[in-house]
Structures are given as C-alpha cells and as structure tokens.
mmCIF file of C-alpha atoms in Angstrom:
data_model
loop_
_atom_site.group_PDB
_atom_site.id
_atom_site.type_symbol
_atom_site.label_atom_id
_atom_site.label_comp_id
_atom_site.label_asym_id
_atom_site.label_seq_id
_atom_site.Cartn_x
_atom_site.Cartn_y
_atom_site.Cartn_z
ATOM 1 C CA MET U 1 14.645 61.570 43.104
ATOM 2 C CA GLY U 2 16.035 62.931 46.368
ATOM 3 C CA LYS U 3 14.198 64.666 49.163
ATOM 4 C CA LEU U 4 14.216 68.386 49.722
ATOM 5 C CA THR U 5 15.634 69.516 53.011
ATOM 6 C CA VAL U 6 13.484 71.487 55.411
ATOM 7 C CA ALA U 7 15.639 74.557 54.707
ATOM 8 C CA GLU U 8 15.142 74.197 50.937
ATOM 9 C CA ALA U 9 11.369 73.824 51.346
ATOM 10 C CA GLU U 10 11.252 76.862 53.642
ATOM 11 C CA ALA U 11 13.248 78.886 51.102
ATOM 12 C CA LEU U 12 10.801 77.923 48.330
ATOM 13 C CA GLN U 13 7.906 78.815 50.618
ATOM 14 C CA LYS U 14 9.480 82.202 51.450
ATOM 15 C CA GLU U 15 9.938 82.938 47.722
ATOM 16 C CA GLY U 16 6.268 82.158 47.114
ATOM 17 C CA VAL U 17 6.904 79.041 45.017
ATOM 18 C CA LEU U 18 5.281 76.727 47.586
ATOM 19 C CA SER U 19 2.448 77.309 50.025
ATOM 20 C CA LYS U 20 2.506 76.077 53.623
ATOM 21 C CA ALA U 21 -0.121 73.477 52.729
ATOM 22 C CA SER U 22 1.885 72.192 49.767
ATOM 23 C CA VAL U 23 5.026 71.863 51.922
ATOM 24 C CA GLN U 24 3.017 69.862 54.475
ATOM 25 C CA GLU U 25 1.569 67.665 51.718
ATOM 26 C CA MET U 26 5.062 67.039 50.342
ATOM 27 C CA GLN U 27 6.267 66.108 53.840
ATOM 28 C CA ASP U 28 3.337 63.688 54.204
ATOM 29 C CA LYS U 29 4.284 62.070 50.896
ATOM 30 C CA GLY U 30 7.937 61.818 51.925
ATOM 31 C CA LEU U 31 9.232 64.319 49.361
ATOM 32 C CA VAL U 32 10.482 66.796 51.963
ATOM 33 C CA SER U 33 12.334 65.971 55.138
ATOM 34 C CA SER U 34 10.168 66.403 58.191
ATOM 35 C CA ARG U 35 12.822 67.699 60.546
ATOM 36 C CA THR U 36 16.077 69.550 60.666
ATOM 37 C CA ARG U 37 19.329 67.851 61.535
ATOM 38 C CA ASN U 38 20.476 70.098 64.348
ATOM 39 C CA GLN U 39 18.497 68.132 66.915
ATOM 40 C CA LYS U 40 17.342 64.572 67.499
ATOM 41 C CA ARG U 41 14.884 62.700 69.662
ATOM 42 C CA VAL U 42 16.266 60.323 72.264
ATOM 43 C CA VAL U 43 15.081 58.099 75.088
ATOM 44 C CA LYS U 44 17.168 57.221 78.133
ATOM 45 C CA THR U 45 18.097 53.568 78.749
ATOM 46 C CA ALA U 46 18.324 51.814 82.127
ATOM 47 C CA ASN U 47 22.081 52.560 82.140
ATOM 48 C CA CYS U 48 21.450 56.309 81.621
ATOM 49 C CA THR U 49 22.683 56.344 78.031
ATOM 50 C CA PHE U 50 20.599 57.659 75.161
ATOM 51 C CA VAL U 51 19.264 55.820 72.126
ATOM 52 C CA THR U 52 17.362 57.057 69.089
ATOM 53 C CA PRO U 53 14.215 55.126 68.131
ATOM 54 C CA GLN U 54 13.502 54.586 64.441
ATOM 55 C CA LEU U 55 11.107 52.819 62.089
ATOM 56 C CA TYR U 56 12.527 50.985 59.093
ATOM 57 C CA PHE U 57 10.688 49.165 56.305
ATOM 58 C CA GLN U 58 13.009 46.314 55.367
ATOM 59 C CA GLY U 59 12.762 44.987 51.800
ATOM 60 C CA LEU U 60 11.336 48.155 50.241
ATOM 61 C CA ASN U 61 13.902 47.941 47.402
ATOM 62 C CA GLY U 62 13.100 51.340 45.927
ATOM 63 C CA ASN U 63 9.325 50.869 45.938
ATOM 64 C CA GLY U 64 7.150 53.724 47.168
ATOM 65 C CA TYR U 65 5.266 53.935 50.432
ATOM 66 C CA SER U 66 1.636 52.803 50.462
ATOM 67 C CA LYS U 67 -1.040 54.819 52.270
ATOM 68 C CA LYS U 68 -0.978 52.322 55.154
ATOM 69 C CA MET U 69 2.814 52.612 55.436
ATOM 70 C CA THR U 70 2.572 56.405 55.566
ATOM 71 C CA GLU U 71 -0.201 56.177 58.162
ATOM 72 C CA LEU U 72 1.890 53.785 60.263
ATOM 73 C CA ARG U 73 4.927 56.049 60.001
ATOM 74 C CA THR U 74 2.834 59.016 61.165
ATOM 75 C CA LYS U 75 1.456 57.085 64.141
ATOM 76 C CA VAL U 76 4.903 55.817 65.112
ATOM 77 C CA GLN U 77 6.286 59.354 64.862
ATOM 78 C CA THR U 78 3.530 60.547 67.205
ATOM 79 C CA LEU U 79 4.505 57.872 69.731
ATOM 80 C CA ILE U 80 8.185 58.736 69.361
ATOM 81 C CA ASN U 81 7.357 62.386 70.013
ATOM 82 C CA ASP U 82 5.397 61.425 73.151
ATOM 83 C CA TYR U 83 8.099 59.197 74.669
ATOM 84 C CA THR U 84 11.317 60.981 73.732
ATOM 85 C CA THR U 85 13.107 64.215 74.480
ATOM 86 C CA ILE U 86 14.931 66.512 72.067
ATOM 87 C CA VAL U 87 18.677 67.010 72.347
ATOM 88 C CA LYS U 88 20.686 69.513 70.346
ATOM 89 C CA LEU U 89 23.509 68.150 68.226
ATOM 90 C CA LYS U 90 26.899 69.722 68.686
#
C-alpha cells in the first residue's frame, strides 16, 4: 500500500472525508507523507555546499515501523528541523 501525498490528504480533508486529527494520525503512522516536495531541509557544510540529512532503517524488508521506531523518527525530525534551513526547489 502506498502513501497518500499531502495534497491528496488535504483534498480529502477539504471534502470532509478526513478530519484534521485523522490526517495527523495517518501522518504519525506513516500512511500520509509529512511534507510537500516543493521544498527541502538542508544544512551547510564547511565548504559552503548544502546536504540533506536523513534517517534510514536498513534491513526493514517491508516490515512495519514499531512504536519505538516511530518515536525515534519523530525525535530525529525535530532535531533536523532545529538544525536545518528550508530551501525552495526549482
């Protein structure tokens, strides 16, 4: 099963199919993307280039996220938000 995009979730919310709370719950469970793709978060390197930090669970092999994995992902995302800046994609 694929994820819904943010735009799809917002459209369902606008039509009254989903509530704001249900969209947030689906994002927490990884069923809806948590961001749009017209921007990304970057951090500047020592050579003044930009890199994008990411968290990856190697060896998942199609298994679902546990509660601890989701909690870790949320905490890492908070740190990424604190230490990065947003740039618009062209």
